[in-house]
Amino acid sequence: MPRKGRLNGRAVMAKLLARIRVLADGGCRAQDLRSTSLVRRTRRLFSRPPVAVTPIPSGLVPTSTLPLELLIVEDNPGDVRLIDELLRQVPRPAFRLTHATTLQDALRLLDRSRFDAVLLDLVLSDAQGLEGIEPVGHVAVDVPIVVLSGLADEALAVQALAQGAQDYLVKGRGDGNLIVRAILYAIERKHSEQAIRHLANHDALTGLPNRRLLTDRIHQALAHSRRSGLVMAIVLLDLDNFKQVNDSFGHPVGDRLLLAVAQCLRSCIRESDTAARIGGDEFALVLADVESTEGVTAFLKKLHAALQAPFLLDGHELYVTASIGVSSYPKDGQTVPVLLGCADVAMYRSKEAGRDTWRSYSPAIQSTSVKQPAIGSHLPRAMERGEFVVHYQPQVELKTGCVTGVEALLRWCHPQLGLLPPARFLRAAQQAGLMKQIGRWVLGQACAQTRAWRAAGHSALRVAVRLSARQLLEEDVLEAVLQILGESGLESRYLELELTEAGFVKNAETLVSVLSGLRSEGVRISLSGFGVRHSSLSYLKRLPVDSLKIGRTFVRGIGEDLVNAAIVRAVISMAHGMGLDVIAEGVERAGEFAFLRAEGCDRFQGGYFSRPLPPLVLSEMLLRQPRWT
C-alpha cells in the first residue's frame, strides 16, 4: 500500500499560497478541471472577462525609476503581446520584456543576462507541465518564477510552489494589476527566502559562513582537488584566552575583537578560499587548490604573523594569539569528517605546546596523546560538531550482478581515536540518552542520500537501515519515519528497515503492530541475524517481513562447512516458499559467493564485493562499475 501523502513545512506554505491565489483569481470551476481540452481552450490569454482585483499595495512598488527586467517564456506570440499590453496599463512599476519561445532559449538568456523575474508557461515545445521549473531555478538561483497555466488546479499550484516557483497564475482570471502584483510578491518572497537562507548559513555577528556552510564548502573544495590533483587544507583556529577579553573589557569589545579577527582572516585568504566562524572563539579556513603542502606551510606562517599585530578597539590596544591546527588532502585523509578530525587533533596539540603556535597533523602527534578521552564525555558534542558519518555497504543482486541496494552503517570520526564502529560507542550513547537523536539522524541521512543517488540515475537502489527494538518501541516512530521520508523526498518502497531477531523475540506483540503499520505505508521490513536464536521459526509466521538476512555466523565458510551449508540451504528454501527475499551478509570469499548463487540467494553484501564506503566513494564506484560479475 503506497505511503499516504504528507506535506512538509514548505509544501504546507505552498498549498496555502496556492489556495489564496486561486481564490483571488475567482475560484476554480469543476467543469474546467474535468475538461481534457482545457489547455488548448485557454491558450488565448485572458479570453474571459477579468475578475475585480484589489489594488497593488504601495509598499510593493519599487522606488527606483529603472524598469524591472522580465523574461516571458511563452510560445504563443499573441499571449506575449497581451501580457505586454496588460502590464502597460499599470503606471508603476515599468517593465522591460524579453521573450523566449522555448525553455532552452530561456536558459541561454538567463545564463548571460540579469532578470528580476520570470513568467514561465507550462506548455512549451521542449518542456511540458512542471518540467521547466527546476532548470530555470538551477540556472537563475536568485530570480523568482511566476508560473502561467491554463489550469485552475490547486494541486498543480501546490506542486509548482513546492518545486521552487514563487507564484502561480491562472490564465483568464485577472488583469494587469493581478499580474504585476504577483510579480512583485514573487520578488519580495524570493528576497525573503534568500535572507532566511543567508541567516541559516552565516554567523550573525561576523557574517562569515557558519559550520553548516563550511561543511558544504569543504565538500566542494575536496571534489575540486580530486579532479585537479592539487592539495586542499583545513585550518582550525581557537583564540587563546579570549574569555579574559570579555571579562576585562566587556562583551561589546569582545564582539568587536571577533569582527576584527574575522576581517584579518578574510585579508589572509584568496577569493577561492573560505573563512568561517564555527564557535564562540573558533574559526576555520578552507584552502582550495594549493600547489603543495609547502604552500600550506607558507600560508600558516603568514597567518600566524598577521595575528601578531595589535588590534586597536575603543582606544585599547589588544593582542590576540591563536592555537592553530591544519590537515590536508590527500596526505591526512580522504573524507570531510576525517580531515576535520585531524585538524582538530592538530589544534589541540598546539594548545598542549603552549598556545600561540600551529601544528600540522601527522599520525605521530595523534599517538602522543597524553590521555585518550573517555568515549562518553565526547558523545554529546559529536553530533553538534558533525563527527558522525554514514557509510554504505552495497548489496548485489546475485542473478544480475547489479547493485540494487545499500545498507546504511553509522561511523564516528572521533578527533583522536579515528573512525569508530557503532560497537565502540552505542552503549555510551544509550546511557547518555542519545540513541533516539542519533538513530533518526542516520535514517534522515540515509533517505536523503538514497534519494540523491536515485535522482542521479541509480534508479534500482533502495536503502536498508537497522533499527533496534528500543527505537521501534518509541511512541512516535511511525510518524517520525514518514516525516523523514517526506522531508527527503524518498518513496517509502525504497526504504527497508532491519530488525534484529533478538529484539523482536522480547517485544513480539507490540512490534508486530508497529511493523505492520510501517509496512502498510509501503516501508519494507527485514529480519536481520535470522537463525541465531532457536526461537526464530516460531515467530517468523507472525512477523510482517519482506526479507530475511542470514548472518555472517552461518555464511562464514559455507563452501566447506557442511553444517552451515545445510542451514543456509534450508533457510533459502523456506524463505522463498514463504515469498520472502533472502540477503546474505558477511560474504568474504569466492566459495561463499559461489554457494549462495548456486542455491538461489537473492542478494549479498560483504568484503568479497565491497567494504562499507563513504557516499562520494560509493557514487564513483557506481559510475565506474554499475554491474558486477
XYZ file of C-alpha atoms in Angstrom:
629
model
C 0.000 0.000 0.000
C 1.603 3.320 -1.014
C 2.602 5.835 1.603
C -0.023 8.461 2.286
C 0.782 11.959 1.064
C 2.174 14.177 3.765
C 3.221 17.797 3.429
C 6.357 19.244 4.950
C 6.544 22.890 6.035
C 7.323 24.199 2.579
C 4.522 22.214 0.964
C 2.034 23.448 3.572
C 3.003 27.039 2.780
C 2.783 26.296 -0.938
C -0.689 24.859 -0.508
C -1.826 27.913 1.459
C -0.413 30.341 -1.094
C -1.954 28.392 -3.950
C -5.360 28.420 -2.285
C -5.114 32.186 -1.727
C -4.107 32.719 -5.346
C -6.915 30.546 -6.761
C -9.497 32.306 -4.591
C -8.167 35.722 -5.554
C -8.393 34.755 -9.198
C -12.083 33.985 -8.987
C -12.136 30.366 -7.946
C -11.902 27.130 -9.888
C -14.835 25.692 -11.805
C -15.376 21.949 -11.625
C -16.091 21.640 -15.341
C -12.747 23.326 -16.120
C -10.868 20.715 -14.119
C -12.674 17.824 -15.791
C -12.127 19.017 -19.357
C -9.286 17.245 -21.141
C -9.089 20.005 -23.755
C -8.782 22.822 -21.245
C -5.159 23.605 -22.051
C -5.973 24.074 -25.736
C -9.103 26.112 -24.986
C -7.274 28.515 -22.697
C -4.302 29.203 -24.930
C -5.767 32.646 -25.700
C -4.698 34.503 -22.593
C -7.405 36.271 -20.587
C -10.141 35.321 -23.063
C -12.781 35.622 -20.321
C -13.703 38.837 -18.513
C -11.238 39.552 -15.716
C -12.412 39.475 -12.148
C -12.050 42.504 -9.904
C -8.769 42.583 -8.011
C -7.505 44.702 -5.176
C -5.007 47.486 -5.956
C -1.284 46.843 -5.739
C -0.037 47.611 -2.198
C 2.106 50.738 -2.324
C 4.823 49.098 -0.250
C 5.469 46.567 -3.024
C 6.128 49.145 -5.752
C 9.887 49.737 -6.177
C 11.076 53.276 -5.517
C 13.592 53.078 -8.375
C 12.550 54.553 -11.718
C 14.501 51.870 -13.594
C 12.276 49.303 -15.328
C 12.097 45.758 -13.984
C 13.609 43.208 -16.357
C 11.012 40.498 -17.044
C 11.635 37.306 -19.028
C 8.484 35.744 -20.507
C 8.841 32.104 -21.537
C 5.812 31.582 -23.790
C 5.487 30.041 -27.262
C 2.301 31.916 -28.240
C 3.136 35.417 -29.615
C -0.433 36.579 -29.059
C -0.224 35.759 -25.369
C 3.046 37.676 -25.084
C 1.568 40.761 -26.772
C -1.434 40.669 -24.472
C 0.747 40.380 -21.358
C 2.739 43.371 -22.603
C -0.467 45.383 -23.125
C -1.829 44.497 -19.693
C 1.429 45.434 -17.970
C 1.462 48.800 -19.751
C -1.958 49.566 -18.252
C -0.323 49.701 -14.804
C 1.553 53.019 -14.416
C 4.157 51.760 -11.950
C 6.443 49.945 -11.965
C 7.727 49.918 -15.525
C 8.749 46.638 -17.138
C 11.182 45.788 -19.914
C 10.105 42.495 -21.508
C 12.335 39.844 -23.063
C 10.646 36.960 -24.855
C 11.768 33.326 -25.170
C 9.688 30.737 -27.031
C 11.405 27.613 -25.656
C 12.919 26.520 -22.374
C 16.374 26.194 -23.931
C 16.214 29.767 -25.262
C 15.193 30.936 -21.788
C 18.100 29.128 -20.125
C 20.570 30.743 -22.532
C 19.145 34.196 -21.811
C 19.223 33.615 -18.051
C 22.823 32.469 -18.261
C 24.064 35.684 -19.881
C 21.616 38.385 -18.729
C 20.131 39.618 -15.473
C 16.369 39.445 -14.902
C 14.189 40.494 -11.981
C 11.555 37.793 -12.583
C 10.489 35.026 -14.972
C 6.958 34.354 -16.238
C 7.008 30.660 -17.186
C 4.305 28.998 -19.282
C 3.673 25.316 -18.536
C 3.075 24.264 -22.153
C 6.231 24.663 -24.260
C 7.570 22.714 -27.206
C 10.528 21.414 -25.178
C 9.020 21.306 -21.667
C 5.607 20.162 -20.519
C 3.957 20.763 -17.179
C 6.330 21.499 -14.312
C 9.457 20.264 -16.125
C 10.786 23.780 -16.699
C 10.808 24.990 -13.092
C 13.874 23.116 -11.866
C 16.162 24.006 -14.832
C 15.221 27.690 -14.599
C 15.798 27.703 -10.829
C 19.157 25.977 -11.279
C 20.473 28.484 -13.828
C 18.979 31.576 -12.154
C 19.138 30.826 -8.442
C 18.192 34.355 -7.353
C 15.404 35.000 -9.872
C 11.760 34.434 -8.804
C 9.497 32.332 -11.030
C 5.802 33.019 -11.640
C 4.058 30.123 -13.375
C 1.410 30.784 -16.037
C -1.114 27.986 -16.511
C -4.410 27.419 -18.225
C -5.426 25.119 -15.375
C -7.053 26.470 -12.217
C -5.765 23.390 -10.412
C -4.907 23.798 -6.740
C -2.916 20.551 -6.613
C -0.817 21.650 -9.597
C -0.229 25.019 -7.933
C 0.972 23.289 -4.767
C 3.398 21.166 -6.794
C 4.694 24.213 -8.674
C 5.436 26.150 -5.490
C 6.923 23.092 -3.807
C 9.325 22.689 -6.759
C 10.592 26.254 -6.473
C 8.135 28.653 -8.112
C 7.169 31.735 -6.102
C 3.643 32.136 -7.504
C 1.054 30.543 -9.798
C -1.282 32.488 -12.074
C -4.294 31.091 -13.919
C -4.812 32.401 -17.425
C -8.086 34.214 -17.902
C -8.501 35.080 -14.229
C -7.244 38.640 -13.878
C -5.962 41.892 -15.345
C -2.678 43.800 -15.400
C -2.890 44.636 -11.701
C -3.044 40.947 -10.841
C -0.006 40.092 -12.951
C 2.030 42.986 -11.540
C 1.014 42.152 -8.002
C 2.015 38.503 -8.496
C 5.406 39.537 -9.901
C 6.112 41.972 -7.058
C 5.021 39.480 -4.409
C 7.246 36.853 -6.046
C 10.231 39.214 -5.949
C 9.574 40.052 -2.299
C 9.118 36.376 -1.406
C 12.350 35.435 -3.172
C 14.236 38.141 -1.286
C 12.798 36.824 1.990
C 13.833 33.264 1.121
C 17.359 34.457 0.328
C 17.564 36.374 3.602
C 16.424 33.328 5.564
C 18.891 31.128 3.690
C 21.704 33.569 4.441
C 20.851 33.611 8.145
C 20.789 29.808 8.193
C 24.262 29.582 6.650
C 26.159 32.536 8.114
C 27.310 33.694 11.521
C 25.126 36.553 12.745
C 27.992 38.566 14.261
C 30.783 38.335 11.688
C 28.829 37.463 8.552
C 31.235 34.584 7.907
C 29.931 31.165 6.836
C 28.876 29.031 9.794
C 29.647 25.356 10.409
C 26.829 24.217 8.119
C 28.041 26.210 5.117
C 31.650 25.406 5.972
C 30.951 21.690 5.567
C 29.451 22.321 2.142
C 32.451 24.442 1.100
C 34.840 21.696 2.238
C 32.938 19.137 0.158
C 33.225 21.428 -2.885
C 36.931 22.071 -2.353
C 37.585 18.373 -1.801
C 35.783 17.418 -5.015
C 37.756 20.056 -6.927
C 41.057 18.823 -5.505
C 40.224 15.267 -6.532
C 39.810 16.493 -10.106
C 42.796 18.852 -10.164
C 45.238 16.736 -8.181
C 46.137 19.738 -6.006
C 46.224 19.992 -2.213
C 43.233 21.085 -0.115
C 43.797 22.138 3.502
C 41.554 22.721 6.524
C 42.832 25.158 9.160
C 41.183 25.370 12.599
C 41.908 28.307 14.936
C 40.978 28.698 18.577
C 41.665 32.141 20.085
C 43.773 31.820 23.223
C 42.346 33.208 26.479
C 39.547 35.060 24.716
C 37.435 34.873 27.869
C 39.833 37.301 29.532
C 38.963 39.948 26.926
C 35.252 39.652 27.712
C 35.922 39.679 31.455
C 38.271 42.685 31.314
C 36.684 44.923 28.681
C 33.122 43.623 28.342
C 31.275 41.678 25.669
C 30.857 44.625 23.233
C 34.649 44.911 22.964
C 34.890 41.128 22.712
C 32.433 41.165 19.807
C 34.415 43.905 18.070
C 37.568 41.846 18.509
C 35.862 38.856 16.879
C 34.853 41.110 13.977
C 38.438 42.331 13.663
C 39.787 38.776 13.679
C 37.238 37.806 11.020
C 38.424 40.703 8.841
C 42.037 39.679 9.424
C 41.266 36.137 8.263
C 39.481 37.452 5.161
C 42.534 39.522 4.278
C 44.813 36.479 4.516
C 42.949 34.181 2.121
C 42.241 34.162 -1.598
C 38.816 34.621 -3.152
C 38.612 30.873 -3.795
C 39.217 30.072 -0.100
C 36.705 30.167 2.759
C 36.842 31.667 6.246
C 34.158 30.544 8.723
C 33.227 31.050 12.356
C 32.271 27.714 13.906
C 32.041 28.551 17.607
C 32.374 31.323 20.157
C 36.091 31.892 19.595
C 36.683 29.181 16.974
C 37.329 29.853 13.300
C 38.061 27.642 10.310
C 39.692 28.193 6.929
C 39.430 26.101 3.776
C 42.368 26.480 1.398
C 41.468 25.228 -2.068
C 43.868 24.137 -4.813
C 47.186 24.722 -3.063
C 50.170 23.664 -5.159
C 51.828 21.640 -2.386
C 51.997 21.057 1.355
C 54.886 23.552 1.364
C 52.358 26.132 0.163
C 50.162 25.305 3.150
C 53.128 25.794 5.482
C 53.899 29.171 3.914
C 50.293 30.246 4.449
C 50.387 29.210 8.128
C 53.464 31.379 8.683
C 51.695 34.311 7.010
C 48.554 33.758 9.106
C 50.492 33.469 12.358
C 52.345 36.697 11.588
C 49.111 38.551 10.750
C 47.635 37.651 14.121
C 50.673 39.068 15.943
C 49.727 42.655 15.071
C 47.715 44.518 17.753
C 44.027 45.336 17.269
C 43.024 48.924 18.185
C 39.485 48.891 19.625
C 37.887 51.769 21.559
C 41.282 53.152 22.495
C 42.528 49.766 23.675
C 45.492 48.052 22.054
C 44.585 44.372 22.205
C 46.815 41.465 21.331
C 45.360 38.094 20.415
C 47.017 34.755 19.814
C 45.607 31.548 18.435
C 46.221 27.825 18.624
C 46.139 26.590 15.034
C 45.830 23.096 13.591
C 45.859 22.024 9.957
C 45.143 18.888 7.963
C 45.432 18.429 4.220
C 44.079 16.268 1.438
C 45.250 13.785 0.283
C 48.003 13.375 2.905
C 45.846 13.184 6.039
C 42.516 11.824 4.835
C 40.033 11.339 2.020
C 36.760 12.488 3.604
C 35.474 15.655 5.235
C 34.895 14.241 8.761
C 38.323 12.610 8.852
C 40.066 15.787 7.697
C 38.170 17.894 10.235
C 39.060 15.416 12.962
C 42.733 15.526 12.017
C 42.775 19.335 12.045
C 41.092 19.254 15.458
C 43.771 16.928 16.843
C 46.486 19.208 15.464
C 44.850 22.273 17.041
C 44.793 20.628 20.475
C 48.457 19.720 20.078
C 49.095 23.440 19.535
C 47.376 24.176 22.844
C 49.416 21.487 24.597
C 52.588 23.006 23.118
C 51.908 26.311 24.884
C 49.461 28.060 22.513
C 50.268 30.872 20.047
C 51.582 28.339 17.554
C 50.463 25.972 14.832
C 50.754 22.250 14.177
C 50.187 20.148 11.070
C 48.516 16.803 11.567
C 50.524 13.593 11.461
C 49.913 10.115 12.881
C 52.801 10.784 15.244
C 51.091 13.691 17.023
C 47.920 11.634 17.399
C 49.850 8.804 19.047
C 51.470 11.216 21.534
C 48.173 11.998 23.203
C 48.754 12.256 26.930
C 45.387 10.753 27.721
C 42.755 9.382 25.385
C 39.395 10.900 26.326
C 36.560 8.719 27.512
C 34.097 7.909 24.746
C 31.093 9.062 26.736
C 32.474 12.519 27.511
C 32.793 13.363 23.802
C 29.444 11.984 22.633
C 27.190 14.985 23.408
C 29.276 17.281 21.185
C 29.922 14.730 18.442
C 26.582 15.384 16.734
C 26.975 19.161 17.030
C 30.482 19.046 15.570
C 29.448 16.865 12.627
C 31.646 13.935 13.649
C 29.065 11.244 12.897
C 29.028 9.950 9.327
C 27.102 7.275 7.459
C 28.912 4.766 5.260
C 27.106 2.483 2.844
C 27.773 -1.158 2.003
C 26.472 -2.199 -1.434
C 24.032 -5.087 -1.761
C 24.392 -7.029 -5.022
C 21.655 -8.999 -6.754
C 23.170 -12.410 -7.433
C 21.212 -13.116 -10.634
C 22.170 -9.913 -12.448
C 25.286 -8.683 -10.685
C 23.661 -5.262 -10.251
C 23.935 -3.176 -7.102
C 20.274 -2.915 -6.097
C 20.624 -1.684 -2.544
C 22.863 -0.352 0.199
C 22.937 -0.764 3.948
C 23.477 2.443 5.931
C 26.081 1.999 8.674
C 26.899 4.603 11.325
C 30.504 5.601 11.997
C 32.046 8.139 14.389
C 35.036 10.127 13.145
C 36.490 10.670 16.600
C 39.043 13.515 16.560
C 41.597 11.445 18.460
C 40.596 7.809 18.116
C 39.843 7.825 14.395
C 36.929 6.076 12.675
C 34.909 4.109 15.246
C 32.249 1.459 14.523
C 28.969 1.556 16.494
C 30.074 -1.229 18.821
C 32.597 1.191 20.349
C 30.093 3.876 21.362
C 26.447 2.744 21.184
C 26.342 1.617 24.815
C 27.620 5.039 25.881
C 25.054 6.676 23.584
C 22.275 4.686 25.246
C 23.480 5.701 28.699
C 23.583 9.355 27.592
C 20.045 9.172 26.172
C 21.242 9.996 22.647
C 20.066 6.912 20.757
C 16.797 8.438 19.567
C 18.532 11.531 18.196
C 21.347 9.550 16.570
C 19.013 6.916 15.111
C 16.757 9.460 13.455
C 19.733 11.394 12.146
C 21.066 8.219 10.496
C 17.663 7.487 8.974
C 17.413 11.034 7.624
C 20.911 10.909 6.132
C 20.263 7.511 4.545
C 16.953 8.550 2.972
C 18.328 11.838 1.638
C 21.433 10.168 0.180
C 19.417 7.406 -1.480
C 17.049 9.994 -2.956
C 20.094 11.799 -4.385
C 21.509 8.586 -5.865
C 18.184 7.737 -7.465
C 17.885 11.247 -8.904
C 21.396 10.821 -10.345
C 20.242 7.793 -12.333
C 20.779 4.871 -9.945
C 17.078 4.056 -10.012
C 17.439 0.479 -8.738
C 18.760 1.475 -5.313
C 16.934 1.036 -2.047
C 18.460 1.618 1.384
C 18.418 -0.619 4.449
C 18.644 0.977 7.897
C 18.968 -1.087 11.045
C 16.716 -0.069 13.944
C 16.804 -1.536 17.415
C 13.696 -2.806 19.159
C 14.012 0.139 21.556
C 13.830 2.582 18.638
C 10.812 0.813 17.157
C 9.046 0.934 20.520
C 9.160 4.745 20.632
C 5.626 6.130 20.605
C 6.057 8.356 17.556
C 8.225 6.058 15.437
C 5.679 5.708 12.604
C 5.149 9.466 12.335
C 8.903 10.080 12.550
C 9.719 7.630 9.741
C 7.034 9.085 7.477
C 8.160 12.638 8.242
C 11.768 11.789 7.375
C 10.638 10.164 4.131
C 8.585 13.224 3.263
C 11.416 15.648 4.007
C 13.939 13.625 1.996
C 11.613 13.002 -0.949
C 12.330 9.256 -0.931
C 9.392 6.993 -1.717
C 8.623 4.600 1.127
C 9.080 1.483 -1.029
C 12.799 2.262 -1.332
C 13.350 2.146 2.444
C 13.971 -1.165 4.191
C 14.088 -1.249 7.993
C 16.077 -4.061 9.583
C 15.121 -5.525 12.944
C 17.333 -7.969 14.805
C 15.633 -11.203 15.764
C 16.712 -10.881 19.399
C 14.897 -7.565 19.754
C 11.741 -9.000 18.224
C 11.511 -12.020 20.493
C 11.431 -9.841 23.619
C 8.690 -7.491 22.405
C 6.759 -9.558 19.893
C 3.191 -8.312 20.348
C 3.970 -4.590 20.291
C 6.496 -4.832 17.480
C 4.124 -6.777 15.226
C 1.705 -3.856 15.459
C 4.402 -1.234 14.808
C 5.933 -3.119 11.889
C 2.516 -3.749 10.360
C 1.852 -0.012 10.450
C 5.153 0.760 8.732
C 4.629 -1.954 6.143
C 1.126 -0.682 5.352
C 2.747 2.655 4.440
C 4.998 0.936 1.904
C 8.157 0.533 4.010
C 9.890 -2.837 3.582
C 10.799 -4.860 6.683
C 13.766 -7.194 7.011
C 14.637 -9.598 9.826
C 18.380 -9.392 10.425
C 20.536 -12.075 12.018
C 17.982 -14.764 11.229
C 18.660 -18.164 12.712
C 20.993 -17.102 15.504
C 18.313 -17.914 18.123
C 16.330 -21.128 18.353
C 13.020 -19.271 18.517
C 13.162 -17.828 15.004
C 10.814 -20.267 13.291
C 8.062 -19.969 15.879
C 7.869 -16.192 15.390
C 8.542 -15.910 11.673
C 4.999 -16.724 10.584
C 3.591 -13.835 12.670
C 6.183 -11.265 11.710
C 5.250 -8.846 8.849
C 8.530 -9.063 6.942
C 9.609 -8.881 3.306
C 13.070 -10.401 3.583
C 15.408 -12.417 5.790
C 19.058 -11.606 6.288
C 21.319 -14.564 7.008
C 24.031 -13.536 9.450
C 27.752 -13.942 8.910
C 27.812 -16.698 11.562
C 26.228 -19.109 9.095
C 27.687 -17.620 5.907
C 31.285 -17.981 7.040
C 32.873 -20.984 5.370
C 29.691 -22.376 3.775
C 31.773 -23.558 0.826
C 33.465 -26.107 3.132
C 31.368 -26.241 6.334
C 28.675 -28.864 5.656
C 26.549 -27.930 8.684
C 26.429 -24.235 7.825
C 25.790 -25.113 4.194
C 22.786 -27.241 5.164
C 21.361 -24.493 7.392
C 21.748 -21.773 4.748
C 20.268 -24.022 2.054
C 17.240 -24.733 4.264
C 16.721 -21.064 5.144
C 16.802 -20.009 1.487
C 14.319 -22.724 0.509
C 11.962 -21.940 3.391
C 12.077 -18.170 2.824
C 11.339 -18.497 -0.872
C 8.460 -20.813 -0.039
C 7.022 -18.019 2.120
C 7.531 -15.413 -0.609
C 10.449 -13.701 1.137
C 13.724 -12.411 -0.297
C 16.985 -13.661 1.194
C 20.041 -11.489 1.833
C 23.365 -12.927 2.965
C 25.777 -10.649 4.814
C 29.438 -11.095 5.619
C 30.336 -12.731 2.296
C 34.134 -12.575 2.188
C 35.294 -15.431 -0.058
C 34.697 -16.726 -3.567
C 33.476 -20.101 -2.275
C 30.772 -18.455 -0.156
C 29.640 -16.359 -3.107
C 29.512 -19.366 -5.448
C 27.458 -21.401 -2.959
C 24.909 -18.623 -2.435
C 24.485 -18.072 -6.165
C 24.014 -21.782 -6.787
C 21.380 -22.024 -4.039
C 19.346 -19.079 -5.367
C 20.082 -16.462 -2.687
C 18.672 -13.129 -3.845
C 21.221 -10.567 -2.597
C 24.522 -10.495 -0.775
C 26.849 -7.988 0.836
C 30.333 -8.273 2.246
C 34.008 -7.683 1.691
C 34.093 -10.036 -1.303
C 32.393 -7.214 -3.233
C 32.939 -4.068 -1.159
C 33.505 -2.814 2.348
C 31.239 -0.007 3.625
C 32.132 3.172 1.755
C 31.619 6.927 2.192
C 28.844 8.269 -0.075
C 31.168 10.005 -2.535
C 33.399 6.960 -2.952
C 30.367 4.722 -3.488
C 28.967 7.193 -6.036
C 32.200 6.980 -8.011
C 32.151 3.185 -7.807
C 28.565 3.017 -9.079
C 29.506 5.158 -12.073
C 32.645 3.144 -12.754
C 31.233 -0.329 -12.082
C 27.398 -0.402 -12.216
C 27.360 -4.177 -12.719
C 29.478 -6.824 -11.019
C 30.129 -10.405 -12.004
